[in-house]
């Protein structure tokens, strides 16, 4: 019974959401399901925040390895939540709302939350992606060694795309002899790069998207039929 009711709710909500697209009579039921989704998502977010705090407080209390990072995480989480909820530095929306300083948007430009996002969160994300790009380049260097025919094709294609993304005319002029008419030597690497992107890359992306869509459909059907119960935390 503890699993039957959640599965029944999920199945009914899923069928209502799907059938409502074809039957206007179920539109109100669909809107009700969406409202409940918002409520449940908000409660889940609160539980997630509480779980985050309890997890890191336990690490600090037990003096586990890296507990200092947990302290930094808790401080950053608390400051972000307080600044966002209190709307620190937010300007009221209009002159009529001067006596209501909380009427402005918490993410508006110039507010403390905006400043934290622009000058703390964005640089950290940029640093993380820069480090990720370094490791990807390192892995690509090892993977692009021409050991067999497939690796040679991959290496040549990657070089064409890399050069095509830059100023290919200026780069090719460094290695090719100048024509007799005095013009700069040019190899249409940019056009070849565009052909590779539109033909081979697009075909691969579409194949991946079709596979993902089929997986989503299969998982959705299993949930609608009550066969998939992994969202309850178990294997069934």
Short mmCIF file of C-alpha atoms in Angstrom, two decimals:
data_model
loop_
_atom_site.label_atom_id
_atom_site.label_comp_id
_atom_site.label_asym_id
_atom_site.label_seq_id
_atom_site.Cartn_x
_atom_site.Cartn_y
_atom_site.Cartn_z
CA UNK A 1 0.00 0.00 0.00
CA UNK A 2 2.91 2.37 0.72
CA UNK A 3 3.96 2.07 -2.93
CA UNK A 4 0.54 1.53 -4.50
CA UNK A 5 -0.82 5.01 -3.68
CA UNK A 6 2.21 6.98 -5.00
CA UNK A 7 2.22 4.83 -8.16
CA UNK A 8 -1.54 5.37 -8.59
CA UNK A 9 -1.12 9.17 -8.22
CA UNK A 10 1.74 9.21 -10.73
CA UNK A 11 -0.19 7.11 -13.25
CA UNK A 12 -3.39 9.18 -12.97
CA UNK A 13 -1.49 12.49 -13.18
CA UNK A 14 0.42 11.28 -16.21
CA UNK A 15 -2.68 10.13 -18.08
CA UNK A 16 -4.55 13.35 -17.23
CA UNK A 17 -1.64 15.50 -18.46
CA UNK A 18 -1.46 13.53 -21.70
CA UNK A 19 -5.19 13.26 -22.47
CA UNK A 20 -5.74 16.95 -21.63
CA UNK A 21 -3.79 17.86 -24.78
CA UNK A 22 -6.55 16.21 -26.84
CA UNK A 23 -9.61 16.93 -24.68
CA UNK A 24 -10.40 20.53 -23.60
CA UNK A 25 -12.74 19.13 -20.93
CA UNK A 26 -9.69 18.01 -18.93
CA UNK A 27 -7.95 21.38 -19.18
CA UNK A 28 -8.93 22.34 -15.61
CA UNK A 29 -7.63 18.98 -14.34
CA UNK A 30 -4.37 19.57 -16.17
CA UNK A 31 -4.02 23.03 -14.61
CA UNK A 32 -4.75 21.52 -11.18
CA UNK A 33 -2.04 18.88 -11.76
CA UNK A 34 0.43 21.61 -12.78
CA UNK A 35 -0.36 23.59 -9.61
CA UNK A 36 0.23 20.50 -7.48
CA UNK A 37 3.48 19.92 -9.36
CA UNK A 38 4.62 23.43 -8.41
CA UNK A 39 3.70 22.83 -4.76
CA UNK A 40 5.43 19.45 -4.61
CA UNK A 41 8.52 20.85 -6.39
CA UNK A 42 8.71 23.70 -3.86
CA UNK A 43 8.45 21.28 -0.93
CA UNK A 44 11.11 19.05 -2.53
CA UNK A 45 13.39 22.08 -2.88
CA UNK A 46 12.94 22.90 0.83
CA UNK A 47 13.74 19.30 1.77
CA UNK A 48 16.78 19.45 -0.50
CA UNK A 49 18.06 22.60 1.21
CA UNK A 50 17.47 21.07 4.66
CA UNK A 51 19.27 17.89 3.62
CA UNK A 52 22.20 19.93 2.32
CA UNK A 53 22.52 21.77 5.64
CA UNK A 54 22.24 18.59 7.74
CA UNK A 55 24.80 16.76 5.60
CA UNK A 56 27.43 19.48 5.85
CA UNK A 57 26.70 20.22 9.53
CA UNK A 58 27.39 16.54 10.29
CA UNK A 59 30.70 16.71 8.40
CA UNK A 60 31.71 19.82 10.37
CA UNK A 61 30.63 18.26 13.67
CA UNK A 62 32.59 15.03 12.99
CA UNK A 63 35.62 16.96 11.68
CA UNK A 64 35.68 14.80 8.58
CA UNK A 65 38.24 15.36 5.85
CA UNK A 66 37.42 18.53 3.93
CA UNK A 67 35.06 19.90 6.58
CA UNK A 68 36.31 23.41 5.77
CA UNK A 69 34.71 23.16 2.32
CA UNK A 70 31.44 22.21 4.04
CA UNK A 71 31.69 25.38 6.15
CA UNK A 72 32.23 27.48 3.02
CA UNK A 73 29.27 25.75 1.33
CA UNK A 74 26.98 26.45 4.29
CA UNK A 75 28.05 30.10 4.52
CA UNK A 76 27.56 30.64 0.78
CA UNK A 77 24.18 28.87 0.84
CA UNK A 78 22.96 30.90 3.84
CA UNK A 79 24.12 34.24 2.43
CA UNK A 80 22.54 33.52 -0.96
CA UNK A 81 19.19 32.52 0.55
CA UNK A 82 19.09 35.50 2.95
CA UNK A 83 20.08 38.02 0.28
CA UNK A 84 17.52 36.61 -2.16
CA UNK A 85 14.65 36.45 0.32
CA UNK A 86 15.30 39.91 1.84
CA UNK A 87 15.92 41.44 -1.62
CA UNK A 88 18.96 43.36 -0.43
CA UNK A 89 19.64 46.40 -2.62
CA UNK A 90 16.47 45.99 -4.70
CA UNK A 91 14.83 49.16 -6.02
CA UNK A 92 10.98 49.34 -5.97
CA UNK A 93 9.28 48.77 -9.32
CA UNK A 94 7.74 52.25 -9.62
CA UNK A 95 7.40 55.60 -7.86
CA UNK A 96 4.02 54.52 -6.51
CA UNK A 97 5.73 51.61 -4.74
CA UNK A 98 8.36 53.67 -2.88
CA UNK A 99 6.79 52.67 0.45
CA UNK A 100 7.06 49.02 -0.63
CA UNK A 101 10.78 48.35 -1.15
CA UNK A 102 10.09 44.63 -1.60
CA UNK A 103 8.09 45.12 -4.79
CA UNK A 104 11.17 44.97 -7.02
CA UNK A 105 12.62 41.81 -8.55
CA UNK A 106 15.36 40.18 -6.49
CA UNK A 107 17.56 39.56 -9.58
CA UNK A 108 17.32 43.10 -10.98
CA UNK A 109 20.58 44.75 -12.07
CA UNK A 110 22.41 46.44 -9.19
CA UNK A 111 20.92 44.32 -6.43
CA UNK A 112 23.11 42.28 -4.08
CA UNK A 113 21.82 39.01 -5.59
CA UNK A 114 22.67 40.23 -9.11
CA UNK A 115 26.14 41.29 -7.94
CA UNK A 116 26.76 37.84 -6.40
CA UNK A 117 25.66 36.14 -9.61
CA UNK A 118 27.70 38.35 -11.92
CA UNK A 119 30.91 38.64 -9.90
CA UNK A 120 30.97 35.40 -7.88
CA UNK A 121 28.91 32.68 -9.52
CA UNK A 122 29.68 33.48 -13.18
CA UNK A 123 33.51 33.67 -12.69
CA UNK A 124 33.44 30.37 -10.78
CA UNK A 125 31.44 28.69 -13.56
CA UNK A 126 33.77 30.17 -16.20
CA UNK A 127 36.79 28.83 -14.28
CA UNK A 128 35.24 25.40 -13.99
CA UNK A 129 34.49 25.22 -17.72
CA UNK A 130 37.98 26.52 -18.56
CA UNK A 131 39.50 23.68 -16.51
CA UNK A 132 37.09 21.26 -18.17
CA UNK A 133 38.21 22.50 -21.60
CA UNK A 134 41.84 21.91 -20.61
CA UNK A 135 41.15 18.30 -19.61
CA UNK A 136 39.08 17.74 -22.76
CA UNK A 137 41.94 19.06 -24.88
CA UNK A 138 44.36 16.80 -23.02
CA UNK A 139 42.13 13.77 -23.60
CA UNK A 140 41.66 14.72 -27.25
CA UNK A 141 45.43 14.94 -27.75
CA UNK A 142 45.79 11.37 -26.52
CA UNK A 143 42.77 10.12 -28.45
CA UNK A 144 43.81 11.74 -31.74
CA UNK A 145 46.99 9.74 -32.12
CA UNK A 146 46.94 8.22 -35.59
CA UNK A 147 47.07 4.56 -34.63
CA UNK A 148 44.65 3.24 -37.28
CA UNK A 149 42.46 4.38 -40.15
CA UNK A 150 39.58 5.47 -37.91
CA UNK A 151 41.93 7.55 -35.77
CA UNK A 152 43.43 9.18 -38.88
CA UNK A 153 39.96 10.11 -40.15
CA UNK A 154 39.06 11.53 -36.76
CA UNK A 155 42.32 13.47 -36.57
CA UNK A 156 41.97 14.95 -40.07
CA UNK A 157 38.32 15.89 -39.49
CA UNK A 158 39.13 17.51 -36.17
CA UNK A 159 41.97 19.53 -37.68
CA UNK A 160 39.74 20.73 -40.54
CA UNK A 161 37.01 21.80 -38.11
CA UNK A 162 39.50 23.51 -35.79
CA UNK A 163 41.13 25.45 -38.62
CA UNK A 164 37.74 26.24 -40.16
CA UNK A 165 36.59 27.85 -36.93
CA UNK A 166 39.50 30.31 -37.14
CA UNK A 167 40.71 32.65 -39.86
CA UNK A 168 41.36 29.87 -42.35
CA UNK A 169 42.44 32.24 -45.15
CA UNK A 170 45.20 33.76 -43.02
CA UNK A 171 46.35 30.38 -41.73
CA UNK A 172 46.51 28.67 -45.12
CA UNK A 173 48.42 31.62 -46.57
CA UNK A 174 51.23 30.86 -44.13
CA UNK A 175 51.85 27.37 -45.55
CA UNK A 176 50.84 27.60 -49.22
CA UNK A 177 52.75 29.35 -52.03
CA UNK A 178 51.27 32.58 -53.32
CA UNK A 179 49.52 32.36 -56.75
CA UNK A 180 51.05 34.10 -59.73
CA UNK A 181 48.28 36.72 -59.82
CA UNK A 182 49.41 38.06 -56.43
CA UNK A 183 46.33 37.08 -54.51
CA UNK A 184 46.55 35.29 -51.19
CA UNK A 185 46.45 31.48 -51.35
CA UNK A 186 43.17 30.12 -50.17
CA UNK A 187 41.77 26.68 -49.46
CA UNK A 188 38.02 26.62 -48.74
CA UNK A 189 38.47 25.03 -45.31
CA UNK A 190 35.62 27.12 -43.94
CA UNK A 191 33.24 25.71 -46.56
CA UNK A 192 34.49 22.19 -45.86
CA UNK A 193 33.97 22.75 -42.13
CA UNK A 194 30.41 23.92 -42.76
CA UNK A 195 29.79 20.84 -44.93
CA UNK A 196 31.08 18.55 -42.14
CA UNK A 197 28.92 20.30 -39.55
CA UNK A 198 25.75 20.31 -41.62
CA UNK A 199 26.13 16.77 -42.94
CA UNK A 200 27.97 14.43 -40.60
CA UNK A 201 27.63 16.29 -37.29
CA UNK A 202 23.96 17.07 -37.81
CA UNK A 203 23.26 13.45 -38.74
CA UNK A 204 24.99 12.25 -35.58
CA UNK A 205 23.15 14.78 -33.41
CA UNK A 206 19.80 13.79 -34.90
CA UNK A 207 20.55 10.12 -34.27
CA UNK A 208 21.37 10.90 -30.63
CA UNK A 209 18.22 13.03 -30.22
CA UNK A 210 16.05 10.32 -31.76
CA UNK A 211 17.56 7.79 -29.35
CA UNK A 212 16.95 10.10 -26.40
CA UNK A 213 13.35 10.72 -27.51
CA UNK A 214 12.70 6.98 -27.84
CA UNK A 215 14.16 6.46 -24.36
CA UNK A 216 11.91 9.20 -22.93
CA UNK A 217 8.85 7.68 -24.61
CA UNK A 218 9.70 4.20 -23.31
CA UNK A 219 10.28 5.48 -19.76
CA UNK A 220 7.08 7.55 -19.88
CA UNK A 221 5.04 4.55 -21.01
CA UNK A 222 6.50 2.41 -18.20
CA UNK A 223 5.52 5.11 -15.67
CA UNK A 224 2.03 5.50 -17.16
CA UNK A 225 1.53 1.74 -16.97
CA UNK A 226 2.87 1.55 -13.43
CA UNK A 227 5.82 -0.65 -14.45
CA UNK A 228 8.58 1.83 -13.58
CA UNK A 229 8.84 2.52 -9.83
CA UNK A 230 12.45 3.66 -9.59
CA UNK A 231 11.29 7.14 -8.55
CA UNK A 232 10.14 5.57 -5.27
CA UNK A 233 13.73 4.83 -4.37
CA UNK A 234 13.65 1.08 -5.10
CA UNK A 235 14.73 -1.10 -7.97
CA UNK A 236 11.19 -1.94 -9.10
#
